[in-house]
C-alpha positions as MATLAB code, in Angstrom:
seq = 'MPGLSVLIPVFNRNVTPLVYALQAQAKDWDGPVEILCLDDGSREVERLPNHHLSKLAGVCYEELPHNIGRAAIRNRLAQTARYEWLLLLDNDSLLPDSRFLARYAAARMQAPVLVGGTTYEHTAPSTAELTLRWLYGRLREARPAAVRQRAPHGQLTLNNMLVDTKLFRQFGLDEQLTRYGHEDTKFGWLLRQAGIQVHHLDNPVLHDGLEPATMFLQKSHEAVRNLALLYRAEGLGSDTKLLKAALQLHRWGLSEAVRAAFKLRQTQVRRNLLSVRPSLRQLDALKLYWMLTELAK';
ca = [
      83.074   59.913  138.667;
      85.420   62.459  137.604;
      84.483   65.993  138.182;
      84.189   69.247  135.641;
      85.779   73.253  136.614;
      83.088   75.917  134.788;
      85.792   78.655  134.781;
      84.502   82.049  133.792;
      87.205   85.275  133.724;
      85.248   87.669  134.349;
      85.428   91.948  133.322;
      82.764   94.031  133.940;
      80.146   92.181  133.767;
      77.337   89.755  135.923;
      77.457   86.030  135.386;
      74.416   85.854  137.942;
      72.299   84.473  134.820;
      75.213   81.992  133.807;
      76.103   80.632  137.276;
      73.045   80.851  138.121;
      71.916   78.937  134.595;
      74.862   76.292  135.190;
      74.068   75.125  138.562;
      70.995   73.937  137.529;
      71.863   71.270  134.997;
      75.185   70.752  137.680;
      72.599   67.311  137.899;
      72.971   66.433  135.089;
      77.345   65.932  134.822;
      77.794   62.826  136.761;
      80.385   63.571  139.024;
      81.104   67.060  141.394;
      81.455   70.785  139.134;
      82.757   73.785  140.683;
      82.007   76.612  139.088;
      84.569   79.442  139.535;
      84.564   82.982  138.317;
      87.653   85.245  139.146;
      87.044   89.122  138.139;
      90.420   90.670  136.218;
      89.931   94.263  137.187;
      86.573   95.297  137.083;
      84.483   98.671  138.274;
      83.487   98.649  141.366;
      80.062   98.968  140.009;
      80.559   96.133  137.391;
      81.245   94.385  140.662;
      78.377   94.250  143.138;
      75.618   91.926  141.211;
      78.622   89.800  141.066;
      79.455   89.899  145.193;
      76.200   87.541  146.517;
      77.963   84.200  143.728;
      80.719   83.597  146.568;
      77.927   82.567  149.433;
      76.755   80.508  146.735;
      77.163   76.291  147.354;
      79.409   75.215  144.411;
      80.079   78.857  143.457;
      84.068   80.345  144.456;
      84.260   84.107  143.117;
      86.786   86.069  143.822;
      88.241   89.546  143.183;
      91.938   90.960  141.754;
      92.995   93.824  141.944;
      93.722   94.641  138.615;
      93.727   93.311  134.987;
      95.881   90.612  133.991;
      94.526   90.144  130.792;
      92.367   87.225  128.919;
      95.516   84.700  129.236;
      96.910   85.253  132.123;
      93.624   84.714  134.215;
      92.033   81.782  132.798;
      95.496   80.455  133.780;
      95.326   81.275  136.729;
      92.188   79.752  136.866;
      92.782   76.376  135.637;
      96.046   76.194  138.061;
      93.036   76.204  141.141;
      90.574   74.731  139.549;
      90.690   70.608  141.736;
      89.126   68.395  139.046;
      89.784   66.367  136.121;
      87.279   68.092  133.791;
      87.709   72.263  132.440;
      84.804   74.137  130.805;
      85.697   77.419  130.009;
      83.289   80.174  128.846;
      82.856   83.648  128.561;
      81.520   85.629  130.867;
      79.832   87.205  128.325;
      78.522   83.882  126.943;
      74.286   81.532  128.004;
      73.160   79.032  128.251;
      70.251   78.297  125.555;
      68.515   75.032  126.821;
      68.301   72.901  129.990;
      70.552   70.340  128.246;
      73.716   71.632  127.660;
      76.106   70.208  130.066;
      74.657   66.776  129.595;
      75.660   66.789  126.002;
      78.996   67.522  127.506;
      78.475   64.774  129.837;
      77.627   62.298  126.624;
      80.436   63.572  124.681;
      83.698   63.855  126.304;
      85.005   60.878  125.996;
      85.526   61.633  121.952;
      88.672   63.188  122.873;
      90.515   65.552  125.639;
      89.742   68.703  123.885;
      85.739   69.640  122.719;
      84.471   72.445  121.170;
      81.074   73.255  121.278;
      80.873   77.048  118.803;
      78.814   80.139  119.575;
      74.981   81.476  118.470;
      74.171   84.452  118.546;
      70.256   86.034  118.436;
      68.176   85.144  115.379;
      66.943   89.449  115.175;
      69.213   91.926  114.132;
      69.937   94.933  117.058;
      67.794   97.781  116.871;
      70.984  100.148  116.971;
      73.071  100.942  114.188;
      76.709  100.285  116.604;
      75.446   97.075  117.543;
      74.765   95.559  113.645;
      78.390   94.493  112.976;
      79.285   92.327  116.265;
      76.080   91.066  115.538;
      76.732   90.800  111.420;
      80.261   89.404  112.376;
      79.147   86.290  114.420;
      75.702   85.474  112.521;
      78.360   85.108  109.860;
      81.605   84.713  110.336;
      81.773   82.298  114.160;
      77.965   80.865  114.725;
      79.098   77.962  112.191;
      78.428   74.146  112.867;
      80.377   71.479  113.978;
      80.979   69.858  110.602;
      82.465   72.890  109.291;
      84.646   73.471  112.267;
      85.221   70.165  112.416;
      87.170   70.614  108.363;
      89.818   72.412  110.335;
      89.707   71.545  114.003;
      92.793   73.193  115.629;
      92.214   76.371  113.424;
      88.594   76.356  114.470;
      89.085   75.843  117.889;
      87.911   79.143  119.837;
      88.080   79.030  124.355;
      84.917   80.239  124.620;
      82.956   77.033  125.516;
      85.135   74.730  124.738;
      86.329   71.041  127.495;
      89.306   70.223  128.024;
      90.897   67.954  129.933;
      93.180   69.497  132.935;
      96.145   68.338  133.182;
      96.071   68.932  128.726;
      95.579   72.633  129.624;
      97.768   73.052  132.399;
     100.639   71.453  130.274;
     100.179   73.280  127.218;
      98.273   76.570  128.761;
      98.462   80.305  126.678;
     100.687   82.666  126.253;
     100.410   85.414  128.734;
     103.159   87.322  126.274;
      99.844   88.092  124.296;
      98.544   90.808  126.616;
      96.582   92.647  123.955;
      93.243   90.834  122.637;
      93.064   87.941  120.129;
      94.434   85.034  118.579;
      95.345   82.444  122.756;
      93.248   80.202  121.025;
      95.556   80.877  117.631;
      98.540   79.519  119.384;
      97.161   76.730  121.401;
      94.844   74.997  118.556;
      98.537   75.450  117.016;
     100.275   73.567  120.054;
      98.006   71.089  120.498;
      98.001   70.518  116.816;
     101.396   69.930  116.602;
     101.662   67.478  120.094;
      98.739   65.495  118.171;
      96.055   66.025  120.181;
      92.904   65.311  119.179;
      90.045   68.636  118.889;
      86.420   67.517  118.571;
      83.373   69.673  117.666;
      79.904   69.081  118.425;
      76.998   71.436  117.739;
      76.790   72.433  122.001;
      76.705   76.442  122.034;
      76.699   78.607  123.744;
      74.105   82.041  123.107;
      76.833   85.497  122.908;
      75.114   87.616  124.829;
      77.147   90.939  124.665;
      77.346   92.629  121.175;
      79.931   95.072  121.387;
      79.311   99.098  119.631;
      81.310   98.765  116.957;
      84.250  100.846  117.472;
      84.284   99.145  119.872;
      85.080   96.143  117.677;
      87.121   97.331  115.260;
      89.680   98.543  118.032;
      89.380   94.288  118.955;
      89.494   92.954  114.961;
      93.468   94.989  115.711;
      94.418   94.747  118.397;
      93.781   90.401  117.028;
      95.772   91.018  114.084;
      98.350   93.593  115.716;
      99.121   89.494  118.129;
      98.755   87.099  115.148;
     101.763   90.017  113.280;
     103.706   89.197  116.555;
     103.164   85.304  116.960;
     103.447   84.971  113.098;
     107.123   86.709  113.637;
     108.367   85.678  116.674;
     107.201   81.430  115.611;
     106.541   81.805  112.453;
     102.912   81.004  113.204;
      99.751   82.051  111.840;
     100.588   81.718  108.172;
      97.995   79.605  107.609;
      95.710   82.205  108.282;
      93.180   83.645  105.504;
      93.990   87.761  106.755;
      98.513   86.107  106.867;
      98.046   83.772  103.702;
      97.035   87.308  101.845;
      99.071   89.206  102.918;
     102.081   87.419  102.543;
     100.849   86.558   99.203;
     100.803   90.217   98.312;
     104.323   90.678   99.612;
     105.710   88.203   97.953;
     103.628   89.393   94.920;
     106.061   93.268   95.721;
     101.996   94.908   95.696;
     101.417   95.358   99.860;
     102.605   98.664   99.141;
     100.467   99.793   96.197;
      97.360   98.034   98.326;
      98.293  100.187  101.505;
      98.274  102.744   99.493;
      95.096  102.617   97.787;
      93.034  100.923  101.024;
      94.734  103.969  102.846;
      92.601  106.485  100.366;
      89.718  104.629  100.954;
      89.776  104.953  104.901;
      87.122  106.710  106.068;
      84.476  105.448  102.848;
      84.961  101.879  104.275;
      85.197  102.724  108.240;
      81.549  104.704  107.746;
      80.354  101.585  106.020;
      81.396   99.664  109.145;
      79.608  102.118  111.901;
      76.565  101.969  109.462;
      73.465   99.733  109.382;
      74.503   98.693  106.803;
      78.006   97.017  106.905;
      80.408   95.272  104.387;
      81.884   92.328  105.706;
      83.971   92.364  103.262;
      85.038   96.232  103.560;
      86.463   94.718  107.273;
      87.938   91.497  105.296;
      89.755   94.947  103.438;
      90.916   96.518  106.406;
      91.896   93.893  108.688;
      94.121   93.177  105.495;
      95.321   96.283  105.425;
      96.722   96.403  109.339;
      98.417   93.393  108.573;
     100.628   94.997  105.554;
     101.344   98.039  108.230;
     102.502   95.337  110.550;
     104.541   93.283  108.217;
     106.126   96.747  106.713;
     107.418   97.463  110.109;
];
């Protein structure tokens, strides 16, 4: 029977709960299962809780001496995988129930790429600094499969994706994208261009790594820069809402006026996004400002 290689890039995170949960469900995949964990240059104190994983049956845990980036580490994990299917998981994921692998096993013949989705806790965090990331996750990322399937390649996410090993190795991830974000955008674009089917299903992981709003904004800015880079270099991303809006303003000759107007509001917008009641519309406006700035370079 076809085997499963679970790929978990690790960075400053204790992945023991995730690995134990996967081990407990390995019997639900009708074939061999291996769990590959590769630490991407974490701090020593963060690596310590994971050291014992190398002693577990069916688990391979290794450490890199320095950080090589989100795309490169997944490519490296995929190259060392032994089995026919890859399950890509972020290190801040948890399994919501005991049927996670069983659902993938039942669905794997539907398409060479399956995306299970992400869910978040229903209760808001108690601190303001985590509210923005939680709200964004709940309202923008936690989408049911039926909604994601309307644009299957555009809604593809690397976290919680089951993919045919040969297919992933064929296309791989763009290691030139060294900043955070949009490795999955390009991967989905390549699959769509090649006519590869992507199927979404309701098999979410629980996101367990809420970041402080300052860090989330920094990563969001990096993602905008990556998207602008992909557009300038390869013409990719013009169908995304953000880039579509920015290009429309440019065609109307309004880019500079919008940038100037928003620049006056930057402090007010950031104050809102760091508060206990952040507005995602304000976040959208900030990302549009960032994109217009990138396109003006």
